[in-house]
Short mmCIF file of C-alpha atoms (C1' of nucleotides) in Angstrom, two decimals:
data_model
loop_
_atom_site.label_atom_id
_atom_site.label_comp_id
_atom_site.label_asym_id
_atom_site.label_seq_id
_atom_site.Cartn_x
_atom_site.Cartn_y
_atom_site.Cartn_z
CA MET A 1 19.39 -51.77 -19.01
CA THR A 2 19.82 -48.00 -18.91
CA SER A 3 22.18 -46.17 -21.23
CA ILE A 4 25.24 -44.34 -19.99
CA THR A 5 23.72 -41.07 -21.14
CA ALA A 6 20.59 -41.60 -19.07
CA GLU A 7 22.75 -42.50 -16.10
CA LEU A 8 24.75 -39.27 -16.46
CA ASP A 9 21.58 -37.23 -16.81
CA ARG A 10 20.16 -38.72 -13.65
CA GLN A 11 23.40 -37.94 -11.84
CA LEU A 12 23.33 -34.36 -13.12
CA GLN A 13 19.74 -33.98 -11.90
CA ALA A 14 20.69 -35.22 -8.46
CA ASP A 15 23.68 -32.89 -8.32
CA VAL A 16 21.60 -29.92 -9.43
CA ASN A 17 19.08 -30.65 -6.67
CA THR A 18 21.82 -30.85 -4.07
CA MET A 19 23.46 -27.69 -5.35
CA ALA A 20 20.14 -25.83 -5.27
CA ARG A 21 19.60 -26.82 -1.65
CA ILE A 22 23.15 -26.00 -0.54
CA THR A 23 23.41 -22.60 -2.21
CA THR A 24 20.00 -21.46 -0.98
CA GLU A 25 20.79 -22.54 2.54
CA MET A 26 24.33 -21.21 2.49
CA GLY A 27 23.19 -17.78 1.38
CA TRP A 28 20.81 -17.48 4.31
CA VAL A 29 23.10 -19.01 6.94
CA THR A 30 25.94 -16.75 5.79
CA HIS A 31 23.70 -13.70 5.94
CA ARG A 32 22.39 -14.41 9.42
CA GLN A 33 25.80 -15.38 10.73
CA GLN A 34 27.37 -12.21 9.37
CA ALA A 35 24.61 -10.10 10.89
CA GLN A 36 25.23 -11.73 14.25
CA ARG A 37 28.99 -11.20 14.11
CA LEU A 38 28.78 -7.62 12.87
CA LYS A 39 26.43 -6.76 15.72
CA SER A 40 29.36 -6.83 18.12
CA PHE A 41 30.92 -4.05 16.03
CA ASP A 42 27.57 -2.20 15.95
CA LEU A 43 27.38 -2.61 12.16
CA THR A 44 24.65 -4.03 9.92
CA VAL A 45 25.38 -6.22 6.90
CA PRO A 46 24.55 -3.48 4.34
CA GLN A 47 26.73 -0.99 6.27
CA PHE A 48 29.63 -3.46 6.27
CA MET A 49 29.22 -4.32 2.59
CA THR A 50 29.17 -0.61 1.74
CA MET A 51 32.40 -0.01 3.67
CA ARG A 52 33.89 -3.04 1.98
CA ALA A 53 32.92 -1.73 -1.44
CA LEU A 54 34.61 1.57 -0.59
CA ALA A 55 37.79 -0.23 0.45
CA GLN A 56 37.78 -2.31 -2.69
CA ILE A 57 37.39 0.69 -4.98
CA GLY A 58 40.42 1.97 -3.13
CA GLN A 59 40.03 5.64 -3.85
CA ALA A 60 37.31 8.15 -3.18
CA CYS A 61 34.33 7.54 -5.47
CA THR A 62 30.97 9.12 -6.17
CA MET A 63 27.73 8.09 -4.48
CA SER A 64 26.53 6.58 -7.77
CA GLU A 65 29.66 4.47 -8.21
CA LEU A 66 29.39 3.30 -4.62
CA ALA A 67 25.72 2.40 -5.02
CA GLU A 68 26.54 0.23 -8.00
CA ALA A 69 29.46 -1.48 -6.27
CA ALA A 70 27.37 -2.17 -3.17
CA LEU A 71 24.46 -3.52 -5.24
CA GLN A 72 22.12 -0.79 -4.00
CA VAL A 73 20.09 2.09 -5.44
CA SER A 74 21.37 5.56 -4.65
CA ALA A 75 18.55 6.49 -2.25
CA THR A 76 19.49 3.54 -0.05
CA ILE A 77 23.17 4.44 -0.12
CA THR A 78 22.36 7.98 1.02
CA GLY A 79 20.84 6.62 4.24
CA ILE A 80 23.63 4.12 4.87
CA ILE A 81 26.35 6.73 4.29
CA ASN A 82 24.53 9.19 6.58
CA ARG A 83 24.66 6.71 9.44
CA LEU A 84 28.28 5.73 8.80
CA GLU A 85 29.31 9.38 8.51
CA GLU A 86 27.75 10.21 11.89
CA ARG A 87 30.12 7.66 13.40
CA ASP A 88 33.13 8.99 11.50
CA LEU A 89 33.63 5.74 9.63
CA VAL A 90 33.30 7.39 6.20
CA GLU A 91 33.38 10.95 4.92
CA ARG A 92 31.88 12.97 2.09
CA LEU A 93 34.41 15.32 0.48
CA LEU A 94 33.47 18.18 -1.79
CA ASN A 95 34.23 17.58 -5.43
CA PRO A 96 35.48 20.86 -6.95
CA ALA A 97 35.15 19.45 -10.45
CA ASP A 98 31.39 18.89 -10.12
CA ARG A 99 29.47 20.55 -7.34
CA ARG A 100 26.54 18.16 -7.71
CA SER A 101 28.54 15.19 -6.47
CA PHE A 102 30.83 14.11 -3.61
CA ARG A 103 33.92 12.02 -3.25
CA VAL A 104 33.13 9.41 -0.60
CA SER A 105 35.86 7.57 1.26
CA LEU A 106 36.66 5.59 4.38
CA THR A 107 38.19 7.47 7.30
CA SER A 108 41.19 5.92 9.05
CA THR A 109 38.79 4.84 11.81
CA GLY A 110 36.65 3.11 9.22
CA LEU A 111 39.63 1.42 7.61
CA ASN A 112 40.87 0.19 10.98
CA LEU A 113 37.47 -1.24 11.85
CA LEU A 114 37.33 -3.02 8.51
CA ASP A 115 40.79 -4.49 9.11
CA GLU A 116 39.79 -5.70 12.54
CA ILE A 117 36.71 -7.46 11.17
CA ALA A 118 38.68 -9.01 8.31
CA GLN A 119 41.32 -10.26 10.73
CA GLN A 120 38.67 -11.92 12.87
CA LYS A 121 37.20 -13.61 9.83
CA ARG A 122 40.60 -14.88 8.72
CA SER A 123 41.21 -16.39 12.15
CA ARG A 124 37.97 -18.33 12.00
CA LEU A 125 38.59 -19.55 8.45
CA GLN A 126 42.13 -20.62 9.24
CA THR A 127 40.87 -23.23 11.67
CA TYR A 128 38.54 -24.66 9.05
CA MET A 129 40.92 -24.49 6.11
CA SER A 130 43.98 -25.92 7.81
CA HIS A 131 42.08 -29.21 8.00
CA LEU A 132 41.87 -29.42 4.20
CA PRO A 133 44.77 -30.73 2.10
CA THR A 134 46.35 -28.06 -0.11
CA THR A 135 45.04 -29.49 -3.36
CA LYS A 136 41.47 -29.70 -2.08
CA ARG A 137 41.69 -26.14 -0.77
CA GLN A 138 42.75 -24.75 -4.08
CA GLU A 139 40.22 -26.73 -6.01
CA LEU A 140 37.48 -25.45 -3.70
CA LEU A 141 38.68 -21.87 -4.16
CA GLY A 142 38.82 -22.20 -7.92
CA LEU A 143 35.30 -23.61 -8.17
CA LEU A 144 33.87 -21.07 -5.73
CA ASN A 145 35.48 -18.28 -7.64
CA ASP A 146 33.98 -19.51 -10.90
CA TYR A 147 30.58 -19.80 -9.28
CA LEU A 148 30.81 -16.31 -7.79
CA GLN A 149 31.71 -14.84 -11.15
CA ALA A 150 28.83 -16.67 -12.81
CA MET A 151 26.49 -15.17 -10.20
CA GLN A 152 27.84 -11.68 -10.63
CA THR A 153 27.54 -11.86 -14.40
CA GLU A 154 23.95 -13.00 -14.06
CA LEU A 155 23.15 -10.13 -11.69
CA GLU A 156 24.46 -7.61 -14.20
CA GLU A 157 22.45 -9.15 -17.02
CA THR A 158 19.16 -8.80 -15.17
CA ASP A 159 19.80 -5.14 -14.40
CA MET B 1 66.18 -21.03 1.14
CA THR B 2 62.75 -21.26 2.77
CA SER B 3 61.55 -24.44 4.44
CA ILE B 4 58.68 -26.47 3.08
CA THR B 5 56.70 -25.70 6.22
CA ALA B 6 57.05 -21.96 5.74
CA GLU B 7 56.03 -22.37 2.13
CA LEU B 8 52.90 -24.28 3.13
CA ASP B 9 52.05 -21.69 5.76
CA ARG B 10 52.34 -18.92 3.25
CA GLN B 11 50.11 -20.82 0.88
CA LEU B 12 47.55 -21.38 3.64
CA GLN B 13 47.57 -17.66 4.44
CA ALA B 14 46.95 -16.80 0.81
CA ASP B 15 44.13 -19.34 0.56
CA VAL B 16 42.54 -18.06 3.76
CA ASN B 17 42.58 -14.51 2.39
CA THR B 18 41.00 -15.62 -0.86
CA MET B 19 38.40 -17.68 0.96
CA ALA B 20 37.55 -14.75 3.23
CA ARG B 21 36.99 -12.51 0.24
CA ILE B 22 34.96 -15.04 -1.73
CA THR B 23 32.65 -16.10 1.09
CA THR B 24 31.94 -12.52 2.18
CA GLU B 25 31.19 -11.48 -1.36
CA MET B 26 29.21 -14.59 -2.20
CA GLY B 27 26.97 -14.14 0.82
CA TRP B 28 26.03 -10.63 -0.24
CA VAL B 29 25.68 -11.34 -3.96
CA THR B 30 23.53 -14.38 -3.21
CA HIS B 31 21.34 -12.39 -0.86
CA ARG B 32 20.78 -9.53 -3.30
CA GLN B 33 20.24 -11.86 -6.22
CA GLN B 34 17.71 -13.92 -4.31
CA ALA B 35 15.87 -10.78 -3.25
CA GLN B 36 15.70 -9.68 -6.86
CA ARG B 37 14.40 -13.03 -8.11
CA LEU B 38 11.87 -13.47 -5.31
CA LYS B 39 10.44 -10.05 -6.04
CA SER B 40 8.77 -11.44 -9.16
CA PHE B 41 6.88 -13.83 -6.86
CA ASP B 42 6.11 -10.95 -4.48
CA LEU B 43 8.14 -12.62 -1.72
CA THR B 44 10.99 -11.33 0.44
CA VAL B 45 14.05 -13.44 1.35
CA PRO B 46 12.96 -13.96 4.99
CA GLN B 47 9.45 -14.93 3.83
CA PHE B 48 10.90 -17.45 1.38
CA MET B 49 13.33 -18.89 3.93
CA THR B 50 10.48 -19.27 6.42
CA MET B 51 8.36 -21.14 3.89
CA ARG B 52 11.35 -23.27 3.02
CA ALA B 53 11.94 -24.09 6.68
CA LEU B 54 8.28 -25.17 6.95
CA ALA B 55 8.65 -27.42 3.91
CA GLN B 56 11.82 -28.94 5.27
CA ILE B 57 10.29 -29.73 8.66
CA GLY B 58 7.65 -31.48 6.60
CA GLN B 59 4.86 -31.48 9.13
CA ALA B 60 3.03 -28.78 11.05
CA CYS B 61 5.26 -27.30 13.73
CA THR B 62 5.01 -24.70 16.48
CA MET B 63 5.97 -21.05 16.06
CA SER B 64 9.00 -21.62 18.31
CA GLU B 65 10.25 -24.56 16.27
CA LEU B 66 9.78 -22.58 13.10
CA ALA B 67 11.62 -19.56 14.50
CA GLU B 68 14.59 -21.73 15.34
CA ALA B 69 14.62 -23.43 11.93
CA ALA B 70 14.38 -20.09 10.12
CA LEU B 71 17.16 -18.56 12.26
CA GLN B 72 14.82 -15.92 13.68
CA VAL B 73 13.43 -14.86 17.05
CA SER B 74 9.76 -15.58 17.64
CA ALA B 75 8.61 -11.95 17.49
CA THR B 76 9.97 -11.69 13.96
CA ILE B 77 8.32 -14.94 12.88
CA THR B 78 4.95 -13.67 14.12
CA GLY B 79 5.12 -10.79 11.64
CA ILE B 80 6.34 -12.92 8.75
CA ILE B 81 3.68 -15.58 9.31
CA ASN B 82 0.99 -12.89 9.57
CA ARG B 83 1.88 -11.60 6.12
CA LEU B 84 2.13 -15.08 4.58
CA GLU B 85 -1.16 -16.13 6.17
CA GLU B 86 -2.98 -13.13 4.68
CA ARG B 87 -1.98 -14.46 1.26
CA ASP B 88 -3.02 -18.03 2.09
CA LEU B 89 0.50 -19.35 1.68
CA VAL B 90 0.62 -20.73 5.23
CA GLU B 91 -1.95 -21.43 7.93
CA ARG B 92 -2.12 -21.51 11.73
CA LEU B 93 -4.07 -24.51 13.04
CA LEU B 94 -5.32 -24.80 16.59
CA ASN B 95 -3.41 -27.25 18.73
CA PRO B 96 -5.88 -29.08 20.96
CA ALA B 97 -3.05 -30.50 23.05
CA ASP B 98 -1.79 -27.05 24.12
CA ARG B 99 -4.00 -24.03 23.67
CA ARG B 100 -1.06 -21.64 24.01
CA SER B 101 0.48 -22.76 20.72
CA PHE B 102 -0.39 -23.38 17.07
CA ARG B 103 0.53 -25.88 14.42
CA VAL B 104 1.83 -23.89 11.48
CA SER B 105 1.98 -25.38 7.99
CA LEU B 106 2.16 -24.55 4.30
CA THR B 107 -1.10 -24.47 2.36
CA SER B 108 -1.22 -26.24 -1.00
CA THR B 109 -0.90 -22.80 -2.62
CA GLY B 110 2.24 -22.18 -0.60
CA LEU B 111 3.69 -25.56 -1.48
CA ASN B 112 3.02 -25.00 -5.18
CA LEU B 113 4.68 -21.61 -5.10
CA LEU B 114 7.71 -23.11 -3.39
CA ASP B 115 7.92 -25.82 -6.04
CA GLU B 116 7.73 -23.27 -8.82
CA ILE B 117 10.58 -21.26 -7.33
CA ALA B 118 12.68 -24.37 -6.78
CA GLN B 119 12.12 -25.48 -10.35
CA GLN B 120 13.26 -22.12 -11.67
CA LYS B 121 16.41 -22.32 -9.56
CA ARG B 122 17.18 -25.81 -10.80
CA SER B 123 16.87 -24.67 -14.42
CA ARG B 124 19.39 -21.90 -13.86
CA LEU B 125 21.82 -24.18 -12.03
CA GLN B 126 21.59 -26.87 -14.67
CA THR B 127 23.15 -24.59 -17.26
CA TYR B 128 26.05 -23.86 -14.96
CA MET B 129 26.59 -27.37 -13.67
CA SER B 130 26.37 -29.21 -16.97
CA HIS B 131 29.62 -27.47 -17.93
CA LEU B 132 31.47 -29.15 -15.05
CA PRO B 133 32.79 -32.72 -15.36
CA THR B 134 31.02 -35.17 -13.06
CA THR B 135 33.97 -35.64 -10.73
CA LYS B 136 34.47 -31.91 -10.26
CA ARG B 137 30.77 -31.43 -9.61
CA GLN B 138 30.71 -33.99 -6.87
CA GLU B 139 33.88 -32.73 -5.29
CA LEU B 140 32.45 -29.21 -5.23
CA LEU B 141 29.23 -30.47 -3.65
CA GLY B 142 31.13 -32.42 -1.01
CA LEU B 143 33.29 -29.47 -0.05
CA LEU B 144 30.37 -27.03 -0.03
CA ASN B 145 28.36 -29.37 2.12
CA ASP B 146 31.20 -29.66 4.63
CA TYR B 147 31.57 -25.91 4.71
CA LEU B 148 27.83 -25.36 5.19
CA GLN B 149 27.78 -27.80 8.08
CA ALA B 150 30.78 -26.10 9.68
CA MET B 151 28.92 -22.78 9.44
CA GLN B 152 25.73 -24.18 10.90
CA THR B 153 27.58 -25.77 13.78
CA GLU B 154 29.29 -22.47 14.50
CA LEU B 155 25.94 -20.62 14.47
CA GLU B 156 24.53 -23.01 17.04
CA GLU B 157 27.55 -22.64 19.29
CA THR B 158 27.23 -18.87 19.48
CA ASP B 159 23.55 -19.07 20.45
"C1'" DT C 1 5.61 -20.20 38.30
"C1'" DA C 2 7.04 -21.24 33.68
"C1'" DT C 3 6.04 -21.33 28.79
"C1'" DT C 4 3.92 -19.86 24.17
"C1'" DG C 5 3.07 -16.49 21.35
"C1'" DT C 6 1.80 -11.58 20.46
"C1'" DT C 7 2.23 -6.62 20.97
"C1'" DA C 8 4.82 -2.35 21.63
"C1'" DT C 9 8.79 0.12 20.40
"C1'" DA C 10 12.59 1.82 17.97
"C1'" DC C 11 15.55 1.49 14.23
"C1'" DT C 12 17.45 -0.06 9.67
"C1'" DC C 13 16.89 -1.35 4.99
"C1'" DT C 14 14.54 -1.15 0.66
"C1'" DA C 15 12.49 0.76 -3.71
"C1'" DT C 16 9.90 4.28 -6.17
"C1'" DA C 17 8.82 8.82 -7.12
"C1'" DA C 18 9.29 13.62 -6.47
"C1'" DC C 19 12.49 17.18 -5.82
"C1'" DT C 20 16.81 20.44 -5.62
"C1'" DA C 21 20.99 22.00 -7.28
"C1'" DT C 22 24.23 21.94 -10.73
"C1'" DA C 23 25.98 20.97 -15.50
"C1'" DT D 1 17.50 19.44 -20.75
"C1'" DA D 2 20.11 15.97 -18.31
"C1'" DT D 3 22.55 14.36 -14.24
"C1'" DA D 4 23.91 13.75 -9.06
"C1'" DG D 5 22.19 13.25 -4.99
"C1'" DT D 6 18.61 13.86 -1.36
"C1'" DT D 7 14.00 13.71 0.57
"C1'" DA D 8 9.39 11.79 1.05
"C1'" DT D 9 6.81 7.83 1.53
"C1'" DA D 10 5.39 3.25 2.49
"C1'" DG D 11 6.41 -1.17 3.86
"C1'" DA D 12 9.29 -5.13 5.60
"C1'" DG D 13 12.60 -7.08 8.81
"C1'" DT D 14 15.01 -7.04 13.23
"C1'" DA D 15 15.76 -7.42 18.38
"C1'" DT D 16 14.37 -6.36 23.08
"C1'" DA D 17 11.11 -5.92 26.50
"C1'" DA D 18 6.55 -6.04 28.25
"C1'" DC D 19 2.39 -8.57 28.13
"C1'" DA D 20 -1.65 -12.06 27.90
"C1'" DA D 21 -3.26 -16.65 28.01
"C1'" DT D 22 -2.44 -21.18 29.24
"C1'" DA D 23 0.08 -25.05 31.49
#
DNA sequence: TATTGTTATACTCTATAACTATA
DNA sequence: TATAGTTATAGAGTATAACAATA
């Protein structure tokens, strides 16, 4: 007869395997699905995530700050911002305090586009989430949030 | 005084907003983190996901089948398989039954590499998951699995 | 004629290293 | 000298369209 401890270990192993499969798959499916959806707005995933990072910072920030928030190196951000700026979705403003750097921010056009995309996403999620009982919903959110934070912490550590 | 229905609606709205934020962010963080980790194996995310799709199919498949499983178009898969084949991680085998197509499969080197990566991922997850009580773990897995399936179904529909 | 897979093309993302301007 | 940002470079992924070989 097996001990309770061994039983729990086996269960943990099984759960870890399942979790490994789900998170790997979910990351890729999410990425490809987002790319597909953003295409109709003529945006790429990195462009969208950069705009989102700008919105989240809330105020004009430097290229370096933006690069860090968007999980990119600064050379990459330069290219992304160039393309977004050509379409008047973001703007570089001179920074009188330090003439080496800019203040980058979303234009009103950029902010509106971001709102439109967010609204579309909320509509899709509403259908899915309204099928879950309130307690399950909140438990899911809490666990996802913990997991996300664990991932973000880990990313910072390996920097 | 507000009705219970209105209260529930407001709660649903709040949960939908949170879920929208978390899933968007998680997709990007996962993608960047995976890219960073895979770099130490000299693999890109699409290369890894293609190898994973091959492993999941289990037997040799055609380029078209692989493209569909890896959520790519066939022209993209051609390039990815070319690069993996040069490193002996996958192989194209002649298909006597139809000389237009190949049977693609992982080599033993490719399979070993995949195992090594999976093992590393399990180790990391184990630390995180052993902190969760068994019931919470399984509830999380159930909900994530449902969500993943909902996403995959949606991807197929928009094809 | 239809299907399988590749090639051609054009563009974006990505990281590293070299560089320019400013502090 | 150090820092902010860009440019140069090389390579990978991406989709569309044109193409070759085979069915």
